[in-house]
Amino acid sequence: MRAAFNSWGVRSSSNSETRFSQPFAEAIEANPQQGTYQSGPTSVDGIDRTYSYVRNDQYGFVVNVGMSNALAFAEWRKHTMIVSGMGSLFIVVLVLSAGFIRRSWKTQEEAAASLREAQRIARLGRYAYDLRDGRWTSSGIFDEIFGIGPDYPRDAAHWLELTDPDTGEELRRYTEVIVAQRAPFDREYPIRHKSDGQERWVANKGKLTLDADGTPLTLVGTIQDITEQKVFEADL
């Protein structure tokens, strides 16, 4: 027979009548085997408590002594506040970090733009020459100084063709010496502009990069157009 409960929490059956509190009655009506409930205002001492219960074949229901909700949830609230505080702190740090990163990127972009502008004004190009295969890369200003385009072959033979025919062999020997001595490249020499054939002067400053064994890998450096300086010196 299904148990029924009146508004006072009285469990009625054909054999007996047992008085339960209303919260307990509602709890076992919803979950007959086991569960929890809060005493609310029905607690004899007026303290809201949380109880647990489980059905037992020998004793019927076993109800565990209730703990004050304020005490039961105190530790949970403390951890919740700690986690919440750490989460808030993490969000603040994340927002500040994002702002710092954005400012850093902007600063780096502005610095790079300023450097490019300074290089353009100073007519300063950049290059990287791989000593292992003779391949090289160059910046746009480098290409402008020599009068070449993006389709110009970047190999060893065409690197020498960028110099004046009278100084090409001398520069090749000079490069061999600085590679053998692990010395920096620092030389001024004339070139023939590929587009108009005019003679110009450049200052080439480079530095070798070495592997762990000290073997030269690349020659990285700058090329500056110093034609006006040479013209001025000649006039003097």
C-alpha positions as semicolon CSV with decimal commas, in nm:
position;residue;x (nm);y (nm);z (nm)
1;M;0,000;0,000;0,000
2;R;0,134;0,343;-0,094
3;A;0,202;0,568;0,203
4;A;0,019;0,900;0,226
5;F;0,114;1,214;0,420
6;N;-0,114;1,481;0,558
7;S;-0,016;1,848;0,599
8;W;0,144;1,764;0,940
9;G;0,373;1,498;0,794
10;V;0,178;1,198;0,930
11;R;0,247;0,875;0,746
12;S;-0,063;0,656;0,738
13;S;-0,087;0,287;0,649
14;S;-0,314;-0,002;0,734
15;N;-0,098;-0,106;1,029
16;S;0,040;0,205;1,193
17;E;0,074;0,577;1,189
18;T;0,413;0,742;1,227
19;R;0,464;1,118;1,257
20;F;0,735;1,260;1,036
21;S;0,834;1,620;0,986
22;Q;0,689;1,777;0,674
23;P;1,031;1,815;0,499
24;F;1,115;1,449;0,568
25;A;0,776;1,339;0,447
26;E;0,814;1,533;0,123
27;A;1,168;1,400;0,076
28;I;1,078;1,032;0,106
29;E;0,766;1,087;-0,102
30;A;0,996;1,215;-0,381
31;N;1,285;0,971;-0,315
32;P;1,171;0,667;-0,115
33;Q;1,511;0,494;-0,097
34;Q;1,756;0,766;0,001
35;G;1,811;1,136;-0,012
36;T;1,861;1,455;0,186
37;Y;1,635;1,723;0,318
38;Q;1,652;2,043;0,522
39;S;1,461;2,077;0,844
40;G;1,373;2,441;0,795
41;P;1,144;2,588;1,065
42;T;1,044;2,237;1,184
43;S;1,372;2,188;1,372
44;V;1,312;2,170;1,748
45;D;1,597;2,414;1,821
46;G;1,505;2,651;1,540
47;I;1,832;2,588;1,352
48;D;1,803;2,501;0,988
49;R;1,979;2,166;0,942
50;T;2,055;1,929;0,659
51;Y;1,972;1,559;0,712
52;S;2,038;1,251;0,504
53;Y;1,839;0,929;0,509
54;V;1,854;0,581;0,355
55;R;1,603;0,295;0,360
56;N;1,720;-0,012;0,553
57;D;1,549;-0,352;0,528
58;Q;1,603;-0,423;0,899
59;Y;1,530;-0,086;1,056
60;G;1,318;0,088;0,798
61;F;1,476;0,431;0,760
62;V;1,811;0,536;0,898
63;V;1,838;0,914;0,932
64;N;2,175;1,071;0,997
65;V;2,199;1,348;1,254
66;G;2,163;1,680;1,081
67;M;2,438;1,944;1,065
68;S;2,370;2,312;1,081
69;N;2,355;2,453;0,729
70;A;2,562;2,751;0,833
71;L;2,835;2,515;0,954
72;A;2,798;2,268;0,667
73;F;2,835;2,533;0,397
74;A;3,091;2,752;0,573
75;E;3,390;2,568;0,422
76;W;3,220;2,553;0,084
77;R;3,153;2,927;0,092
78;K;3,514;2,992;0,191
79;H;3,646;2,788;-0,100
80;T;3,392;2,947;-0,331
81;M;3,508;3,293;-0,228
82;I;3,873;3,192;-0,277
83;V;3,804;3,045;-0,620
84;S;3,590;3,343;-0,714
85;G;3,860;3,582;-0,596
86;M;4,128;3,395;-0,788
87;G;3,907;3,393;-1,096
88;S;3,851;3,767;-1,069
89;L;4,223;3,822;-1,021
90;F;4,298;3,604;-1,324
91;I;4,055;3,806;-1,536
92;V;4,211;4,133;-1,420
93;V;4,561;4,002;-1,496
94;L;4,443;3,872;-1,834
95;V;4,291;4,209;-1,927
96;L;4,602;4,396;-1,814
97;S;4,826;4,150;-1,999
98;A;4,619;4,184;-2,316
99;G;4,652;4,562;-2,294
100;F;5,025;4,535;-2,234
101;I;5,066;4,296;-2,529
102;R;4,867;4,528;-2,756
103;R;5,079;4,824;-2,651
104;S;5,396;4,618;-2,701
105;W;5,287;4,512;-3,049
106;K;5,199;4,869;-3,135
107;T;5,532;4,992;-3,001
108;Q;5,720;4,725;-3,198
109;E;5,526;4,807;-3,514
110;E;5,599;5,178;-3,469
111;A;5,967;5,102;-3,401
112;A;5,987;4,879;-3,709
113;A;5,819;5,148;-3,920
114;S;6,060;5,410;-3,785
115;L;6,355;5,180;-3,860
116;R;6,234;5,122;-4,215
117;E;6,192;5,495;-4,266
118;A;6,539;5,564;-4,124
119;Q;6,687;5,299;-4,352
120;R;6,506;5,450;-4,650
121;I;6,637;5,799;-4,572
122;A;6,989;5,667;-4,509
123;R;6,969;5,446;-4,819
124;L;7,055;5,142;-4,608
125;G;6,972;4,797;-4,743
126;R;7,006;4,456;-4,578
127;Y;7,122;4,117;-4,704
128;A;7,194;3,761;-4,585
129;Y;7,438;3,548;-4,789
130;D;7,441;3,172;-4,727
131;L;7,802;3,056;-4,760
132;R;7,701;2,691;-4,797
133;D;7,502;2,717;-5,121
134;G;7,571;3,073;-5,236
135;R;7,204;3,173;-5,210
136;W;7,115;3,512;-5,067
137;T;6,822;3,732;-4,976
138;S;6,794;4,110;-4,974
139;S;6,565;4,394;-4,869
140;G;6,379;4,630;-5,100
141;I;6,625;4,914;-5,041
142;F;6,914;4,680;-5,125
143;D;6,743;4,602;-5,457
144;E;6,690;4,973;-5,527
145;I;7,056;5,053;-5,460
146;F;7,173;4,791;-5,711
147;G;6,885;4,843;-5,955
148;I;6,755;4,485;-5,945
149;G;6,406;4,344;-5,912
150;P;6,247;4,047;-5,732
151;D;6,320;3,822;-6,034
152;Y;6,695;3,879;-6,019
153;P;6,871;3,542;-5,955
154;R;6,996;3,517;-5,596
155;D;7,305;3,297;-5,648
156;A;7,681;3,335;-5,609
157;A;7,751;3,425;-5,972
158;H;7,490;3,699;-5,981
159;W;7,610;3,832;-5,644
160;L;7,950;3,909;-5,803
161;E;7,778;4,066;-6,104
162;L;7,641;4,337;-5,875
163;T;7,992;4,480;-5,834
164;D;8,197;4,683;-6,078
165;P;8,379;4,449;-6,322
166;D;8,716;4,590;-6,216
167;T;8,658;4,519;-5,847
168;G;8,462;4,192;-5,862
169;E;8,765;3,962;-5,842
170;E;8,921;4,171;-5,567
171;L;8,601;4,148;-5,359
172;R;8,585;3,771;-5,412
173;R;8,936;3,728;-5,271
174;Y;8,858;3,967;-4,987
175;T;8,549;3,762;-4,896
176;E;8,757;3,443;-4,890
177;V;9,001;3,608;-4,647
178;I;8,738;3,731;-4,402
179;V;8,567;3,389;-4,406
180;A;8,896;3,212;-4,337
181;Q;8,984;3,456;-4,058
182;R;8,628;3,474;-3,918
183;A;8,657;3,852;-3,954
184;P;8,384;4,112;-4,020
185;F;8,323;4,244;-4,371
186;D;8,389;4,618;-4,398
187;R;8,455;4,757;-4,743
188;E;8,364;5,048;-4,971
189;Y;8,359;4,982;-5,345
190;P;8,201;5,100;-5,672
191;I;7,913;4,923;-5,843
192;R;7,727;4,952;-6,173
193;H;7,355;5,021;-6,129
194;K;7,172;4,748;-6,320
195;S;6,892;4,974;-6,441
196;D;7,085;5,274;-6,577
197;G;7,447;5,153;-6,583
198;Q;7,569;5,447;-6,376
199;E;7,857;5,406;-6,134
200;R;7,767;5,429;-5,769
201;W;7,949;5,369;-5,444
202;V;7,837;5,152;-5,157
203;A;7,960;5,074;-4,805
204;N;7,927;4,706;-4,722
205;K;7,941;4,602;-4,357
206;G;7,879;4,238;-4,266
207;K;7,912;3,985;-3,987
208;L;7,963;3,610;-4,005
209;T;7,735;3,368;-3,822
210;L;7,899;3,043;-3,710
211;D;7,773;2,702;-3,608
212;A;7,866;2,527;-3,282
213;D;8,195;2,408;-3,435
214;G;8,291;2,757;-3,553
215;T;8,218;2,690;-3,919
216;P;8,089;3,004;-4,102
217;L;7,729;2,968;-4,213
218;T;7,608;3,306;-4,337
219;L;7,728;3,658;-4,397
220;V;7,466;3,903;-4,272
221;G;7,511;4,272;-4,332
222;T;7,406;4,609;-4,468
223;I;7,467;4,797;-4,789
224;Q;7,456;5,178;-4,786
225;D;7,454;5,404;-5,091
226;I;7,739;5,653;-5,029
227;T;7,755;5,796;-5,382
228;E;7,679;6,152;-5,273
229;Q;7,949;6,132;-5,005
230;K;8,205;6,013;-5,263
231;V;8,105;6,290;-5,505
232;F;8,144;6,547;-5,229
233;E;8,487;6,408;-5,137
234;A;8,594;6,418;-5,501
235;D;8,484;6,780;-5,533
236;L;8,691;6,872;-5,230
